[in-house]
PDB file of C-alpha atoms and ligand atoms in Angstrom:
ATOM      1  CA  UNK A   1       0.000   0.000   0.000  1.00  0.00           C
ATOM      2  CA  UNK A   2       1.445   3.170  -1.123  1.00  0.00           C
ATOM      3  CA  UNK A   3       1.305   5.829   1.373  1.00  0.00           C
ATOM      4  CA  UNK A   4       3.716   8.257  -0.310  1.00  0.00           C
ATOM      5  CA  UNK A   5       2.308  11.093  -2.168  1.00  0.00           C
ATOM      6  CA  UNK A   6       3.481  13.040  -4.866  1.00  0.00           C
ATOM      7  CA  UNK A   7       5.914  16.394  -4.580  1.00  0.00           C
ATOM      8  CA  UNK A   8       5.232  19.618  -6.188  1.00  0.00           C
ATOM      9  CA  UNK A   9       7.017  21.663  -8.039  1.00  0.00           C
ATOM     10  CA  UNK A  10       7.140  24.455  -5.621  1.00  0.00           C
ATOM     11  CA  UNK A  11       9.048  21.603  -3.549  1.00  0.00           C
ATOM     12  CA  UNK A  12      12.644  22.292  -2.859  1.00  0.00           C
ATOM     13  CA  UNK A  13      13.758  18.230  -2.968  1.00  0.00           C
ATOM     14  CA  UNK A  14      12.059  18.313  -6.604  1.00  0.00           C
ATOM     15  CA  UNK A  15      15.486  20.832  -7.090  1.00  0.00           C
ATOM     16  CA  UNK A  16      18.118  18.376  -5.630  1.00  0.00           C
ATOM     17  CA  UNK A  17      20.235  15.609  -7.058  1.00  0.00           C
ATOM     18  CA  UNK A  18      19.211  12.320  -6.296  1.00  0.00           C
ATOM     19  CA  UNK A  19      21.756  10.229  -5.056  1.00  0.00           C
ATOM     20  CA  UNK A  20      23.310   6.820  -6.479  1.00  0.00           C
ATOM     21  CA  UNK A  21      21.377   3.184  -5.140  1.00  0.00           C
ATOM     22  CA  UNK A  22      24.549   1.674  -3.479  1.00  0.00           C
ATOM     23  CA  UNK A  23      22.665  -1.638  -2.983  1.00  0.00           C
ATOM     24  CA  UNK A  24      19.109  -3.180  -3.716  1.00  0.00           C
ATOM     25  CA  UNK A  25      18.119  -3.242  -0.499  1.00  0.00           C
ATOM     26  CA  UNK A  26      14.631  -4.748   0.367  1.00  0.00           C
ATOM     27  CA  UNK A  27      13.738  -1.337   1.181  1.00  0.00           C
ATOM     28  CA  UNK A  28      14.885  -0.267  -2.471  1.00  0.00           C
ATOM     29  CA  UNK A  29      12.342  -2.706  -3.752  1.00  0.00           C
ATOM     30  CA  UNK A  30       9.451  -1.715  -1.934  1.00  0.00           C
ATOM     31  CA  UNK A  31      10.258   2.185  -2.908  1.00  0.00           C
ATOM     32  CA  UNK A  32      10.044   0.645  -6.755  1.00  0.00           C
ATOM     33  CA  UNK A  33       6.980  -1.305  -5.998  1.00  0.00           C
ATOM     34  CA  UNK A  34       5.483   2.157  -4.224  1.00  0.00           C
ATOM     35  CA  UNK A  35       6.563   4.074  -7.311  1.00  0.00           C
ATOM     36  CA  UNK A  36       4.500   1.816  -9.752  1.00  0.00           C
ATOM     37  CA  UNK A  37       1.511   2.338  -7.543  1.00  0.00           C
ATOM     38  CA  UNK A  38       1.427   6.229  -7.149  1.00  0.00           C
ATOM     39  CA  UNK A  39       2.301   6.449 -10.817  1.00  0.00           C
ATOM     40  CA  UNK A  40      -0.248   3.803 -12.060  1.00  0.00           C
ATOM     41  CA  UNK A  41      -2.866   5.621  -9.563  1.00  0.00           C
ATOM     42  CA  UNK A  42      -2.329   8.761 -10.932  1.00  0.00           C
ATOM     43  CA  UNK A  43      -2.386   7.618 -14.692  1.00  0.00           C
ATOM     44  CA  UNK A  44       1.149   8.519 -15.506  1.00  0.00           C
ATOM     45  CA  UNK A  45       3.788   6.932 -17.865  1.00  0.00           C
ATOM     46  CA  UNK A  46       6.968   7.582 -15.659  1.00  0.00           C
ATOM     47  CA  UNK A  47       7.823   8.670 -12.173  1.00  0.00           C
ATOM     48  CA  UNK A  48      11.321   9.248 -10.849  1.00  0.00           C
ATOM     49  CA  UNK A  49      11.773   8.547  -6.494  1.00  0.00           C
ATOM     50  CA  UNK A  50      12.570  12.247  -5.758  1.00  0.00           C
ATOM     51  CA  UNK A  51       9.168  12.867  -6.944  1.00  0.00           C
ATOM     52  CA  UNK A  52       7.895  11.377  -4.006  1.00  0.00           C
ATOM     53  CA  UNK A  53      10.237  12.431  -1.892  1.00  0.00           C
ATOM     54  CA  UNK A  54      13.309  10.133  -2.050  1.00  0.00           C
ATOM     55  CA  UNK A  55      16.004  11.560  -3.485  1.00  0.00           C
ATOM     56  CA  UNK A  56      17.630   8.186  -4.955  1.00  0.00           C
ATOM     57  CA  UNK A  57      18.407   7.544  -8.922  1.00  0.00           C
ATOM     58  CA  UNK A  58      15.618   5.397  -9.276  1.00  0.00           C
ATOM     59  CA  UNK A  59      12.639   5.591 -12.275  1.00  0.00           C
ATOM     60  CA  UNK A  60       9.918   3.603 -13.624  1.00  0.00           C
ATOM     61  CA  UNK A  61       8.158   4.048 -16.745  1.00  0.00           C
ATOM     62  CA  UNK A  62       5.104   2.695 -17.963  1.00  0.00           C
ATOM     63  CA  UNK A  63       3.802   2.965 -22.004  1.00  0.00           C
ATOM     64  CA  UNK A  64       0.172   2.371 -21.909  1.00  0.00           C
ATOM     65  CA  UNK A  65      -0.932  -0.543 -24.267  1.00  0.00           C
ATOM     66  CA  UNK A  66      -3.346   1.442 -25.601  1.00  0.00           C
ATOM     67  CA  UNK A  67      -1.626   4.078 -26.979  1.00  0.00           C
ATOM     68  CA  UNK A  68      -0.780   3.799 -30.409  1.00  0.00           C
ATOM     69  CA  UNK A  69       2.896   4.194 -30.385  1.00  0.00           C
ATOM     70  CA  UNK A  70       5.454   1.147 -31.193  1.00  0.00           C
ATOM     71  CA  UNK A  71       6.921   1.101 -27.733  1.00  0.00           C
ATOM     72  CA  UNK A  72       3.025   0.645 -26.110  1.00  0.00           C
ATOM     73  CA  UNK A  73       3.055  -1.431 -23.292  1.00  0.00           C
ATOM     74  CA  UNK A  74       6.724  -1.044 -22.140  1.00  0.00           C
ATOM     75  CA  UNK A  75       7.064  -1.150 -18.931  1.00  0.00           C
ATOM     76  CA  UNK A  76      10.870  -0.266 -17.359  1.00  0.00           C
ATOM     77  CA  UNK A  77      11.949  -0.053 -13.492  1.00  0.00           C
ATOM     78  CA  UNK A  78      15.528   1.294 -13.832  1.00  0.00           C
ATOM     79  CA  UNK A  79      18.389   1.967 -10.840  1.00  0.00           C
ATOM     80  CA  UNK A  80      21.100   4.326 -11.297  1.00  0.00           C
ATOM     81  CA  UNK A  81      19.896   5.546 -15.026  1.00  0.00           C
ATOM     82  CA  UNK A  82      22.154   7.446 -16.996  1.00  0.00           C
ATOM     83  CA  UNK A  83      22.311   8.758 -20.809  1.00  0.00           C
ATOM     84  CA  UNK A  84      25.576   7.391 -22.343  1.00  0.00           C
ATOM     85  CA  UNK A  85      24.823   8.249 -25.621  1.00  0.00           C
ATOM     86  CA  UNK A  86      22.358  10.664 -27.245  1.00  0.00           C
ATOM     87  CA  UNK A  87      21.096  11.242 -31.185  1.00  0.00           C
ATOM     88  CA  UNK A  88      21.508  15.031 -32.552  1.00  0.00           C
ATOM     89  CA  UNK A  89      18.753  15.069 -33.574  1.00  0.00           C
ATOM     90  CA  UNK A  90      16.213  16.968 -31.403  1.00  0.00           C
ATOM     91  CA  UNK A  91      12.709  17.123 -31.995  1.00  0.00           C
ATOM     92  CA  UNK A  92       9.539  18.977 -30.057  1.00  0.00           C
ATOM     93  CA  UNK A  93       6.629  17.594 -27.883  1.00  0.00           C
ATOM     94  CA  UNK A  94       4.783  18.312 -25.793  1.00  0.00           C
ATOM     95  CA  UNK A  95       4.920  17.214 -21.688  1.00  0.00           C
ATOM     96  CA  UNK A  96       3.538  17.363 -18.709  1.00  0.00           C
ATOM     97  CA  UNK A  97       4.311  16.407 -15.228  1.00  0.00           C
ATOM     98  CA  UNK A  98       2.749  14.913 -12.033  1.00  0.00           C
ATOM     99  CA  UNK A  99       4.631  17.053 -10.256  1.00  0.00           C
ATOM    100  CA  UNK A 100       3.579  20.235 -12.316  1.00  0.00           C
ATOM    101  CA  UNK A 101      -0.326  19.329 -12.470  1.00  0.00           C
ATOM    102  CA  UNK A 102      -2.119  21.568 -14.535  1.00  0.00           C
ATOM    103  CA  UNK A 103       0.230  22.756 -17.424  1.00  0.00           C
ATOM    104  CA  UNK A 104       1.737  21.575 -20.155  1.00  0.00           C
ATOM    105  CA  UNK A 105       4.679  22.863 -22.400  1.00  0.00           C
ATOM    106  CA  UNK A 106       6.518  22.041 -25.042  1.00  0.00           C
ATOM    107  CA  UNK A 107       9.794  20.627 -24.346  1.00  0.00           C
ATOM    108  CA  UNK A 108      13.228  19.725 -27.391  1.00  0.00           C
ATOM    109  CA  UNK A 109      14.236  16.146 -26.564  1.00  0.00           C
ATOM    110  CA  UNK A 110      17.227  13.818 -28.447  1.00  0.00           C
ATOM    111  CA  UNK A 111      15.164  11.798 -30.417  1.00  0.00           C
ATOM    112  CA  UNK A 112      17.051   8.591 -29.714  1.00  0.00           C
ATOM    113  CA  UNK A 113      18.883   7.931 -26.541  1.00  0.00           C
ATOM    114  CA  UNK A 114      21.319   5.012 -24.868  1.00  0.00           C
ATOM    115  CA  UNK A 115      20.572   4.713 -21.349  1.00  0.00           C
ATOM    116  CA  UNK A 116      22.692   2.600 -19.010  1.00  0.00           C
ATOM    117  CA  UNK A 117      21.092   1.221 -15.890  1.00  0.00           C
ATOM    118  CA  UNK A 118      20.760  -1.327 -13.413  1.00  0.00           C
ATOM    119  CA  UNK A 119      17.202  -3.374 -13.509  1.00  0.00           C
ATOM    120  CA  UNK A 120      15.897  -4.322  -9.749  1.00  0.00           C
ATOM    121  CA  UNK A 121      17.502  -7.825 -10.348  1.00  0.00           C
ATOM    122  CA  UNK A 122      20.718  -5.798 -10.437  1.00  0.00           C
ATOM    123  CA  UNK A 123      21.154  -6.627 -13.793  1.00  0.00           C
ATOM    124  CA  UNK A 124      22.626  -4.209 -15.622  1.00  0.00           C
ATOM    125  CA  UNK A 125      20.680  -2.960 -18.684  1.00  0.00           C
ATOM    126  CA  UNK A 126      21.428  -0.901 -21.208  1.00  0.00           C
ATOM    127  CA  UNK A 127      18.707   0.184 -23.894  1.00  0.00           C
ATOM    128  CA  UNK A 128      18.162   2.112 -26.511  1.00  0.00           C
ATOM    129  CA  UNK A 129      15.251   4.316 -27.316  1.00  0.00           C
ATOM    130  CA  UNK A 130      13.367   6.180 -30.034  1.00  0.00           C
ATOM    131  CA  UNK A 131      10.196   8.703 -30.174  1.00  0.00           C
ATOM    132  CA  UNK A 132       8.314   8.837 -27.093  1.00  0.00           C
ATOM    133  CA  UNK A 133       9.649   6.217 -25.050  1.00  0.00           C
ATOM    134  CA  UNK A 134      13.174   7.819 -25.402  1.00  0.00           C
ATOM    135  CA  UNK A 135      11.347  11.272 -24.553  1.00  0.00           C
ATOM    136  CA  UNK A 136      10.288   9.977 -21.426  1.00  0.00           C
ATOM    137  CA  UNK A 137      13.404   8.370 -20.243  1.00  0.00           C
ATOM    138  CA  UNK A 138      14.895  12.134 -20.720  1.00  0.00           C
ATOM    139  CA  UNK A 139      11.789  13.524 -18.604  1.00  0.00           C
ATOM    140  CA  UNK A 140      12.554  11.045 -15.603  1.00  0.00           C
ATOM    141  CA  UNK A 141      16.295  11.458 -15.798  1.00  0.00           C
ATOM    142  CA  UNK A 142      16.117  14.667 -15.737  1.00  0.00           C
ATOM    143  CA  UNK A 143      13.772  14.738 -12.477  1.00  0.00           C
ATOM    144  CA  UNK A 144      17.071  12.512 -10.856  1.00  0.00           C
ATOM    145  CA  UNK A 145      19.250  15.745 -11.772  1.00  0.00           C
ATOM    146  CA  UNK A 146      16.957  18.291  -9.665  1.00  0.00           C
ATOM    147  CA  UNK A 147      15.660  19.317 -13.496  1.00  0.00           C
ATOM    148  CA  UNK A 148      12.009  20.135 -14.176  1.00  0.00           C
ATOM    149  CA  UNK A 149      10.163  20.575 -17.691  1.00  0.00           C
ATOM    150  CA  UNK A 150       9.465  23.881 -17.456  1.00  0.00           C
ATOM    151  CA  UNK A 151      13.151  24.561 -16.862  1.00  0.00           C
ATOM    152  CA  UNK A 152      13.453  23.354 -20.817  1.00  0.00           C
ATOM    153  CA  UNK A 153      10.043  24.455 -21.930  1.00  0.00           C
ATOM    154  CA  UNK A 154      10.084  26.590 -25.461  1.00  0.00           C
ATOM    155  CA  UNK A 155       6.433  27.702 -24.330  1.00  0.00           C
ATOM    156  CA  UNK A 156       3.989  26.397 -21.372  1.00  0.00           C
ATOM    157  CA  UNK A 157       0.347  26.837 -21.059  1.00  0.00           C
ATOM    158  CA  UNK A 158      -2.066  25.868 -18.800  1.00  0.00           C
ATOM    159  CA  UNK A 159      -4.685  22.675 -19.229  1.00  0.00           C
ATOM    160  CA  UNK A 160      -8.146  23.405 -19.206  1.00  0.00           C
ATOM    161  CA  UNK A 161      -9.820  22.029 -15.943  1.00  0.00           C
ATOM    162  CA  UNK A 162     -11.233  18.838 -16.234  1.00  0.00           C
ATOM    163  CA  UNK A 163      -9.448  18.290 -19.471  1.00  0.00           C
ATOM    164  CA  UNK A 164      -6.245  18.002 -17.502  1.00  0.00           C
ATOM    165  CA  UNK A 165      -5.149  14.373 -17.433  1.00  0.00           C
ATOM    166  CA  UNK A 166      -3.067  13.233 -14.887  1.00  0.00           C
ATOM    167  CA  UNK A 167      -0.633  11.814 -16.707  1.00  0.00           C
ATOM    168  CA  UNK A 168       3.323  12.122 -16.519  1.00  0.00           C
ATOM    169  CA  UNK A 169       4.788  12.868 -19.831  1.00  0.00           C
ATOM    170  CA  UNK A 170       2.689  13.314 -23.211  1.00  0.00           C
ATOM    171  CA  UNK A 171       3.063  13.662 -26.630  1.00  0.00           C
ATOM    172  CA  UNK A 172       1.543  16.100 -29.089  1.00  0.00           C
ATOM    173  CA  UNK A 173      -1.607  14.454 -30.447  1.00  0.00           C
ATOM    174  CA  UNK A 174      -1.478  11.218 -28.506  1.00  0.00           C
ATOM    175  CA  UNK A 175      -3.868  10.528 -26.166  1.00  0.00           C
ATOM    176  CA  UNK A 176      -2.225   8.429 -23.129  1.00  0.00           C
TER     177      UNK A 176
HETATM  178 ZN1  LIG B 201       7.884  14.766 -14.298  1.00  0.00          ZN
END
């Protein structure tokens, strides 16, 4: 039962570097299993720790299998992520945040990205992503550096009420 909630932006530990996992602890595990509850709960498609609260590198993602996107139904729990390699190419989409609820913005991403991790096994992982997925992973590593959206934002505007939707990344035109 998850009992942590989730940090706004106006949060000062939203603003500080989490720290490397030195071991998967038990206590590790149950943070990951916390983080896929909040996030599921509150309809998002990634959630870093510091977002609620604990300032350690650790992120899950979650690609609904709905949406119409080739990496649908990904799912990714990742300790100690980090961007080895990144694609020049940029493109633009738009994001949101569970940590920034009502507003959107559109955010430049590398449109393909190598991350290296460590999987909750403590297997180490290393993937590479395209399009949304690899948009994400930037969102949530970026939350483990103390780095917000809105801090990379060409333009933000607010969601209408009750047209907001909770989730924690989007793309332009796809409905998560
Ligand atoms: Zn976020």
């Amino acid at each position: 039962m998850a009992q942590r909630s989730i940090l706004f932006a106006d949060n000062p530990i939203l603003r500080k570097k989490s720290r490397r996992v030195p071991r998967l602890t038990q206590e590790i595990q149950a943070l990951i299993q916390d983080m896929w509850e909040v996030m599921r709960a509150a309809r998002g498609v990634g959630l870093a720790a510091v977002q609620i609260g604990v300032p350690l590198r650790v992120i899950v993602v979650e690609i609904p299998e709905d949406m119409d996107d080739p990496d649908a139904g990904t799912s990714l729990a990742l300790v100690n992520p980090e961007l080895v390699k990144v694609s020049r190419e940029v493109e633009e989409g738009v994001e949101g945040c569970l940590s920034v609820p009502g507003w959107v913005g559109t955010v430049p991403r590398h449109v393909e990205v190598t991350v290296k991790a460590v999987d909750p096994r403590g297997k180490p992982v290393r993937l590479k992503a395209r399009g949304y997925l690899a948009r994400v992973l930037q969102h949530e590593i970026d939350h483990t550096e103390g780095v917000l959206f809105i801090d990379r934002t060409t333009e933000v505007w607010p969601v209408e009420e009750g047209e907001e939707e909770q989730e924690e990344v989007r793309a332009a035109g796809k409905k998560v």
